[in-house]
């Protein structure tokens, strides 16, 4: 069932983004009088298709990892004389550049629209208040202390831990100073410290933890929330609302202490002291085992924590009017664009490990998690992935939209296209590069399973 949900989430996510991207190409091509032969979402054999009055075939294909718009093109075969004006190759370079750029532009416009919707609807975030600071960390060198609320990183305003994460990601691998605007007990100020080439881990980077910050969180009592039907907790008779007082006679202080006990005891029977409706019960439970990405084996019982209420003074509602939301949406989209460009640059220069590159499996897992966690998270994920798709397609690599734009720009300057040999050579290089990245990303995905 989990696999089915993940596959459906991937299909939904890529289906939305690919359709938008290809529709950008399609819409502009139609505006310039280019005949579109096929609009396909997915690759391979069509699962089903239909035609419009212009003779364009619309198809949904079996492999949901992309899509394409096939236009009438003299490079792919003879074009009847009466249709030559409708061929893509008959259009001037400026129009071909516009058609190639329209797909990525559609991705950026979608991201702006998505962030505009979130800005108008409003979102509630948890204020980025520091809980603990790790000794010897960048955070300690910068002078951060428990209880400080972070308001800006390097002059950029932040209102949530997501914002802080994104700003820290941009500084990974760098030297120099990082500055943070903070407040504590009603007083505001600025702290700063040396990065000293601070780097992220190769496999699963966690900017906050590696920077040395643990977010403040309210006390979380060891009270069970959801108990899954097929888990060991349910099999042992545990119920939602049960408070765990002790494990094997050792008192449990909070939810995290309980989790630690369970993680350290895969396939070992634990005696839980449970408070239920004022009564104390002893319930034996044997955690199942699960192997993590790093090979570590942990225990789990299939139970979640009961919801905890955050203090009202730590909740921030961010909402804009319809007009004020426009520049905010543009800024959010630019922030995602800048982060993607910085990440690419740092992977090329070695400041960020290429093992952070993700493929379809990781995208599917993140998509499934974001769909499950609610509207806001899913829309944010779509917006960020849409920006990433737009940026990557604009890279000057043959095969990608950016590579085509480079070819057409050269043609406009030279007043004649590049030779077929030069274009074919560039195509081979581009294909080799893209296939290498795809294989490497898929390898990273498999290593994370």
Coordinates of C-alpha atoms in Angstrom, one line a residue:
X1 CA 0.0 0.0 0.0
X2 CA 2.9 2.4 0.9
X3 CA 4.5 1.7 -2.5
X4 CA 1.2 2.4 -4.3
X5 CA 0.8 5.7 -2.5
X6 CA 4.4 6.7 -3.3
X7 CA 4.0 5.9 -7.0
X8 CA 0.7 7.8 -7.1
X9 CA 2.3 10.8 -5.4
X10 CA 5.2 10.8 -7.9
X11 CA 2.8 10.5 -10.8
X12 CA 0.7 13.4 -9.5
X13 CA 3.7 15.6 -8.7
X14 CA 5.5 15.1 -12.0
X15 CA 2.2 15.1 -14.0
X16 CA 1.4 18.6 -12.7
X17 CA 4.9 20.0 -13.3
X18 CA 5.5 18.3 -16.7
X19 CA 2.1 19.4 -18.0
X20 CA 2.8 23.0 -17.0
X21 CA 6.3 22.9 -18.6
X22 CA 5.2 21.4 -21.8
X23 CA 2.1 23.6 -22.0
X24 CA 4.4 26.6 -22.0
X25 CA 6.2 25.3 -25.1
X26 CA 2.9 24.4 -26.7
X27 CA 1.1 27.7 -26.0
X28 CA 3.9 29.8 -27.4
X29 CA 4.4 27.5 -30.4
X30 CA 0.7 27.9 -31.3
X31 CA 0.9 31.7 -30.9
X32 CA 3.7 31.7 -33.5
X33 CA 1.8 29.5 -35.9
X34 CA 3.9 26.3 -35.4
X35 CA 1.9 23.1 -36.0
X36 CA 2.1 20.8 -32.9
X37 CA 1.8 17.2 -33.8
X38 CA 1.8 15.7 -30.3
X39 CA 1.5 16.9 -26.7
X40 CA 2.6 14.0 -24.4
X41 CA 2.8 13.7 -20.7
X42 CA 5.1 10.8 -20.0
X43 CA 7.4 8.8 -22.3
X44 CA 6.9 5.6 -24.2
X45 CA 3.7 4.0 -25.5
X46 CA 0.6 6.2 -24.9
X47 CA -1.9 4.7 -22.5
X48 CA -4.6 6.8 -24.1
X49 CA -4.8 9.7 -26.5
X50 CA -7.2 12.0 -28.4
X51 CA -7.0 14.7 -31.1
X52 CA -8.2 18.3 -31.3
X53 CA -9.6 20.1 -34.3
X54 CA -6.0 21.2 -35.3
X55 CA -4.9 17.6 -35.6
X56 CA -2.8 17.7 -32.4
X57 CA -2.6 14.4 -30.5
X58 CA -2.8 14.7 -26.7
X59 CA -1.3 11.6 -25.0
X60 CA -0.7 10.3 -21.5
X61 CA 2.2 7.8 -21.7
X62 CA 3.3 4.9 -19.5
X63 CA 6.6 6.4 -18.1
X64 CA 5.7 9.4 -15.9
X65 CA 9.3 10.9 -15.8
X66 CA 8.9 13.7 -18.3
X67 CA 7.0 14.7 -21.4
X68 CA 7.4 16.4 -24.7
X69 CA 5.8 18.6 -27.4
X70 CA 6.5 17.3 -30.9
X71 CA 6.3 20.0 -33.6
X72 CA 6.4 19.9 -37.3
X73 CA 10.1 20.0 -38.1
X74 CA 12.0 19.7 -41.3
X75 CA 14.9 18.0 -39.5
X76 CA 12.7 15.0 -38.8
X77 CA 11.5 14.4 -42.3
X78 CA 10.0 16.0 -45.4
X79 CA 7.4 18.7 -44.8
X80 CA 4.7 19.3 -47.5
X81 CA 5.1 22.6 -49.2
X82 CA 1.8 23.9 -48.0
X83 CA 2.7 23.2 -44.4
X84 CA 6.3 24.6 -44.5
X85 CA 5.4 27.9 -43.0
X86 CA 4.0 26.0 -39.9
X87 CA 7.3 24.1 -39.4
X88 CA 9.3 25.0 -36.3
X89 CA 12.5 25.2 -38.4
X90 CA 10.9 27.8 -40.7
X91 CA 10.5 30.3 -37.8
X92 CA 13.2 33.0 -37.1
X93 CA 15.7 32.3 -34.2
X94 CA 13.9 34.8 -32.0
X95 CA 10.7 32.9 -32.1
X96 CA 12.4 29.5 -31.6
X97 CA 14.2 31.0 -28.5
X98 CA 10.8 32.1 -27.2
X99 CA 9.3 28.7 -27.7
X100 CA 12.3 27.0 -26.0
X101 CA 12.3 29.4 -23.1
X102 CA 8.5 29.1 -22.6
X103 CA 8.6 25.8 -20.7
X104 CA 11.0 27.0 -17.9
X105 CA 9.1 30.3 -17.8
X106 CA 5.9 28.4 -17.2
X107 CA 7.6 26.6 -14.2
X108 CA 8.6 30.0 -12.7
X109 CA 5.1 31.5 -13.2
X110 CA 3.5 28.4 -11.5
X111 CA 5.8 28.8 -8.5
X112 CA 4.9 32.5 -8.3
X113 CA 1.2 31.6 -8.4
X114 CA 1.6 28.8 -5.8
X115 CA 3.4 31.2 -3.4
X116 CA 0.8 33.9 -4.1
X117 CA -2.0 31.5 -3.1
X118 CA -0.1 30.5 0.1
X119 CA 0.5 34.2 0.9
X120 CA -3.2 35.1 0.5
X121 CA -4.6 32.1 2.3
X122 CA -2.0 32.6 5.1
X123 CA 0.2 30.1 6.8
X124 CA 1.0 29.5 10.5
X125 CA 4.6 28.9 11.3
X126 CA 6.6 28.2 14.5
X127 CA 9.0 31.0 15.4
X128 CA 12.7 30.0 15.0
X129 CA 13.6 30.0 18.7
X130 CA 16.9 28.3 19.6
X131 CA 16.6 25.3 22.0
X132 CA 20.1 24.1 22.5
X133 CA 23.5 25.0 20.9
X134 CA 26.1 22.3 20.3
X135 CA 29.5 22.9 21.8
X136 CA 32.2 23.8 19.2
X137 CA 29.7 24.5 16.5
X138 CA 29.3 27.4 14.2
X139 CA 26.2 28.4 16.1
X140 CA 28.3 28.6 19.3
X141 CA 31.0 30.6 17.6
X142 CA 28.4 33.0 16.4
X143 CA 27.1 33.6 19.9
X144 CA 23.7 32.0 19.7
X145 CA 22.2 31.0 23.0
X146 CA 19.1 29.0 24.1
X147 CA 16.0 31.1 24.0
X148 CA 17.1 33.4 21.2
X149 CA 14.7 34.0 18.3
X150 CA 16.3 34.4 14.9
X151 CA 14.8 37.2 12.8
X152 CA 17.3 37.4 9.9
X153 CA 20.3 35.5 8.5
X154 CA 22.9 37.6 6.6
X155 CA 20.3 40.4 6.4
X156 CA 17.5 38.2 5.0
X157 CA 14.3 38.1 7.0
X158 CA 13.3 34.7 8.3
X159 CA 10.0 33.8 10.0
X160 CA 10.3 30.0 10.2
X161 CA 12.9 27.2 10.5
X162 CA 12.3 26.5 6.8
X163 CA 13.6 30.0 6.1
X164 CA 16.6 29.6 8.4
X165 CA 17.4 26.2 6.7
X166 CA 17.4 27.7 3.2
X167 CA 19.6 30.6 4.2
X168 CA 22.1 28.3 5.9
X169 CA 22.2 26.0 2.9
X170 CA 23.4 28.9 0.8
X171 CA 26.4 29.4 3.1
X172 CA 27.5 25.7 3.1
X173 CA 31.2 25.2 2.4
X174 CA 32.0 28.9 2.7
X175 CA 34.4 30.9 4.8
X176 CA 33.9 34.3 6.2
X177 CA 31.3 35.5 8.6
X178 CA 27.6 34.6 9.1
X179 CA 25.5 37.2 10.9
X180 CA 22.1 36.6 12.6
X181 CA 19.7 39.2 13.8
X182 CA 18.2 37.9 17.1
X183 CA 16.1 38.8 20.0
X184 CA 16.1 37.6 23.6
X185 CA 13.9 38.8 26.5
X186 CA 12.6 41.7 24.4
X187 CA 16.0 43.0 23.4
X188 CA 17.2 42.8 19.8
X189 CA 20.7 42.7 18.4
X190 CA 23.1 41.0 16.0
X191 CA 25.5 38.1 16.6
X192 CA 28.1 36.9 14.1
X193 CA 30.7 34.2 13.8
X194 CA 33.2 32.5 11.5
X195 CA 32.0 29.7 9.2
X196 CA 35.5 28.3 8.7
X197 CA 34.5 26.3 5.6
X198 CA 31.4 24.8 7.4
X199 CA 30.2 21.8 5.3
X200 CA 27.1 19.7 5.2
X201 CA 27.1 15.9 5.5
X202 CA 27.4 13.9 2.3
X203 CA 24.2 11.8 2.6
X204 CA 21.4 13.4 4.5
X205 CA 22.3 17.0 5.2
X206 CA 20.6 18.7 8.1
X207 CA 21.7 22.4 8.1
X208 CA 20.3 23.2 11.5
X209 CA 21.9 20.3 13.3
X210 CA 25.2 20.6 11.5
X211 CA 25.2 24.4 12.2
X212 CA 24.8 23.4 15.8
X213 CA 21.2 24.4 16.5
X214 CA 18.4 22.4 18.1
X215 CA 15.0 24.2 17.7
X216 CA 13.2 24.9 20.9
X217 CA 10.2 22.6 21.4
X218 CA 7.6 22.3 24.2
X219 CA 7.7 19.4 26.6
X220 CA 6.3 16.4 24.8
X221 CA 4.8 13.9 27.3
X222 CA 5.0 10.1 26.5
X223 CA 1.4 9.9 25.4
X224 CA 0.4 7.8 22.4
X225 CA -1.4 9.4 19.6
X226 CA -2.2 7.3 16.5
X227 CA -1.7 3.6 16.9
X228 CA -1.4 1.8 13.5
X229 CA -3.5 -1.2 13.0
X230 CA -0.7 -3.5 11.8
X231 CA 1.9 -2.4 14.3
X232 CA 3.4 -4.1 17.4
X233 CA 1.8 -1.5 19.7
X234 CA -1.7 -2.3 18.6
X235 CA -0.9 -6.1 18.8
X236 CA 0.2 -5.6 22.4
X237 CA -3.1 -3.8 23.3
X238 CA -1.8 -0.3 23.5
X239 CA -4.3 2.5 22.8
X240 CA -4.4 6.1 21.7
X241 CA -4.2 8.3 24.8
X242 CA -2.1 5.8 26.9
X243 CA 0.6 7.6 28.9
X244 CA 3.8 5.6 29.3
X245 CA 5.2 6.0 32.8
X246 CA 8.1 3.5 32.7
X247 CA 10.0 1.0 30.6
X248 CA 11.3 -2.1 32.4
X249 CA 10.8 -0.2 35.6
X250 CA 12.8 2.8 34.5
X251 CA 10.7 6.1 34.6
X252 CA 10.2 7.8 31.3
X253 CA 10.6 11.5 31.4
X254 CA 9.1 12.4 28.0
X255 CA 8.3 11.1 24.5
X256 CA 11.9 11.3 23.3
X257 CA 13.1 9.1 26.2
X258 CA 10.4 6.5 25.2
X259 CA 11.5 6.6 21.6
X260 CA 15.1 6.0 22.7
X261 CA 14.1 2.9 24.7
X262 CA 12.2 1.5 21.7
X263 CA 14.8 2.3 19.1
X264 CA 17.5 0.5 21.2
X265 CA 15.4 -2.7 21.6
X266 CA 14.5 -4.2 18.2
X267 CA 12.9 -7.6 18.6
X268 CA 13.4 -7.4 22.4
X269 CA 10.4 -7.6 24.8
X270 CA 9.9 -4.4 26.9
X271 CA 7.6 -4.1 29.9
X272 CA 5.7 -0.8 29.6
X273 CA 4.0 0.7 32.6
X274 CA 1.0 2.4 31.2
X275 CA -1.5 4.9 32.7
X276 CA -5.0 4.5 31.2
X277 CA -8.1 6.2 32.6
X278 CA -6.4 6.6 36.0
X279 CA -5.3 3.0 36.2
X280 CA -1.8 1.6 35.8
X281 CA -1.2 -1.4 33.6
X282 CA 1.8 -3.5 32.7
X283 CA 1.9 -4.1 28.9
X284 CA 4.7 -6.2 27.3
X285 CA 5.6 -5.1 23.7
X286 CA 8.2 -6.3 21.3
X287 CA 9.5 -3.6 18.9
X288 CA 9.8 -4.7 15.3
X289 CA 13.2 -4.1 13.6
X290 CA 13.9 -1.6 10.9
X291 CA 17.2 -1.0 9.0
X292 CA 18.1 2.6 8.4
X293 CA 20.0 4.0 5.4
X294 CA 23.3 3.9 7.3
X295 CA 22.8 0.2 8.2
X296 CA 21.8 0.8 11.8
X297 CA 19.0 -1.5 13.0
X298 CA 16.4 0.2 15.3
X299 CA 13.1 -0.8 16.9
X300 CA 9.7 0.6 16.2
X301 CA 6.2 -0.2 17.4
X302 CA 3.9 1.7 15.1
X303 CA 2.6 4.4 17.3
X304 CA 2.8 8.2 17.1
X305 CA 2.9 11.0 19.6
X306 CA -0.2 12.7 20.8
X307 CA -0.5 16.3 19.4
X308 CA 1.2 19.0 21.5
X309 CA 0.0 22.5 21.6
X310 CA 2.6 25.2 21.0
X311 CA 2.6 28.4 23.0
X312 CA 0.6 31.1 21.2
X313 CA 3.6 33.6 21.5
X314 CA 5.7 31.2 19.4
X315 CA 3.2 30.9 16.5
X316 CA 3.5 33.4 13.6
X317 CA 0.7 33.8 11.1
X318 CA 2.0 35.1 7.8
X319 CA -0.7 36.5 5.6
X320 CA -0.8 39.1 2.8
X321 CA -3.4 41.0 0.9
X322 CA -3.9 40.0 -2.8
X323 CA -1.6 42.9 -4.1
X324 CA 1.0 42.7 -1.3
X325 CA 1.2 38.9 -1.9
X326 CA 2.6 39.4 -5.5
X327 CA 6.1 40.8 -4.5
X328 CA 6.2 38.2 -1.7
X329 CA 5.5 35.4 -4.1
X330 CA 8.2 36.7 -6.5
X331 CA 10.7 37.0 -3.7
X332 CA 9.9 33.4 -2.6
X333 CA 10.4 32.1 -6.2
X334 CA 13.7 34.1 -6.5
X335 CA 14.9 32.6 -3.2
X336 CA 14.2 29.1 -4.5
X337 CA 15.9 30.0 -7.8
X338 CA 19.0 31.4 -6.0
X339 CA 19.2 28.3 -3.8
X340 CA 19.1 25.9 -6.7
X341 CA 21.8 27.9 -8.6
X342 CA 24.0 28.0 -5.5
X343 CA 23.6 24.3 -4.9
X344 CA 24.6 23.5 -8.6
X345 CA 27.6 25.8 -8.3
X346 CA 28.7 24.2 -5.0
X347 CA 28.3 20.7 -6.4
X348 CA 30.5 21.7 -9.4
X349 CA 33.1 23.3 -7.2
X350 CA 33.1 20.5 -4.6
X351 CA 31.6 22.5 -1.7
X352 CA 28.5 20.4 -1.7
X353 CA 28.7 16.6 -2.1
X354 CA 27.2 15.2 -5.3
X355 CA 25.6 12.5 -3.1
X356 CA 22.9 15.1 -2.3
X357 CA 21.7 14.8 -5.9
X358 CA 18.3 13.1 -5.9
X359 CA 16.4 11.1 -8.5
X360 CA 12.9 9.9 -9.0
X361 CA 12.8 7.6 -6.0
X362 CA 13.7 10.4 -3.6
X363 CA 11.3 12.8 -5.3
X364 CA 8.6 10.1 -5.0
X365 CA 9.2 9.7 -1.3
X366 CA 9.2 13.4 -0.6
X367 CA 6.1 13.9 -2.7
X368 CA 4.3 11.2 -0.8
X369 CA 5.3 12.8 2.5
X370 CA 4.3 16.3 1.4
X371 CA 0.9 15.0 0.1
X372 CA 0.3 13.3 3.4
X373 CA 1.3 16.3 5.5
X374 CA -1.2 18.7 4.0
X375 CA -2.0 21.3 1.4
X376 CA 0.7 23.9 2.4
X377 CA 3.6 21.4 2.4
X378 CA 2.5 19.9 -0.9
X379 CA 2.1 23.3 -2.6
X380 CA 5.5 24.4 -1.3
X381 CA 7.1 21.2 -2.5
X382 CA 5.5 21.7 -6.0
X383 CA 6.7 25.3 -6.1
X384 CA 10.3 24.4 -5.2
X385 CA 10.4 21.4 -7.6
X386 CA 8.9 23.6 -10.3
X387 CA 11.6 26.2 -9.8
X388 CA 14.3 23.5 -9.9
X389 CA 12.9 22.1 -13.1
X390 CA 12.9 25.5 -14.7
X391 CA 16.5 26.3 -13.6
X392 CA 17.8 22.9 -14.7
X393 CA 16.2 23.2 -18.1
X394 CA 17.8 26.6 -18.7
X395 CA 21.3 25.2 -18.2
X396 CA 23.3 25.6 -21.4
X397 CA 23.5 21.9 -22.0
X398 CA 22.5 20.5 -25.5
X399 CA 19.3 18.4 -25.2
X400 CA 17.9 20.8 -22.6
X401 CA 16.0 24.0 -23.4
X402 CA 19.0 26.1 -22.4
X403 CA 21.2 24.3 -24.9
X404 CA 18.6 24.9 -27.7
X405 CA 18.5 28.6 -26.7
X406 CA 22.3 28.8 -27.0
X407 CA 22.2 27.3 -30.5
X408 CA 19.4 29.6 -31.7
X409 CA 21.3 32.6 -30.2
X410 CA 24.4 31.7 -32.1
X411 CA 22.4 31.3 -35.2
X412 CA 20.9 34.8 -34.7
X413 CA 24.4 36.3 -34.3
X414 CA 26.0 34.4 -37.2
X415 CA 23.0 34.7 -39.5
X416 CA 23.2 31.0 -40.2
X417 CA 22.8 27.9 -38.0
X418 CA 25.7 25.8 -36.6
X419 CA 26.7 23.0 -38.8
X420 CA 24.9 19.7 -38.4
X421 CA 28.2 18.1 -37.3
X422 CA 28.6 20.7 -34.5
X423 CA 25.0 20.2 -33.3
X424 CA 25.4 16.4 -33.4
X425 CA 28.6 16.6 -31.4
X426 CA 26.9 18.8 -28.8
X427 CA 23.9 16.5 -28.7
X428 CA 26.1 13.5 -27.9
X429 CA 27.9 15.4 -25.1
X430 CA 24.6 16.6 -23.7
X431 CA 23.0 13.1 -23.8
X432 CA 26.1 11.6 -22.1
X433 CA 26.0 14.3 -19.4
X434 CA 22.3 13.9 -18.7
X435 CA 22.4 10.1 -18.7
X436 CA 25.4 10.2 -16.3
X437 CA 23.6 12.5 -13.9
X438 CA 20.4 10.4 -14.1
X439 CA 22.3 7.2 -13.3
X440 CA 24.2 8.9 -10.5
X441 CA 21.0 10.4 -9.1
X442 CA 19.3 6.9 -9.3
X443 CA 22.3 5.4 -7.6
X444 CA 22.0 7.9 -4.7
X445 CA 18.3 7.1 -4.4
X446 CA 19.0 3.4 -4.1
X447 CA 21.7 4.0 -1.5
X448 CA 19.1 5.9 0.6
X449 CA 16.7 3.0 0.6

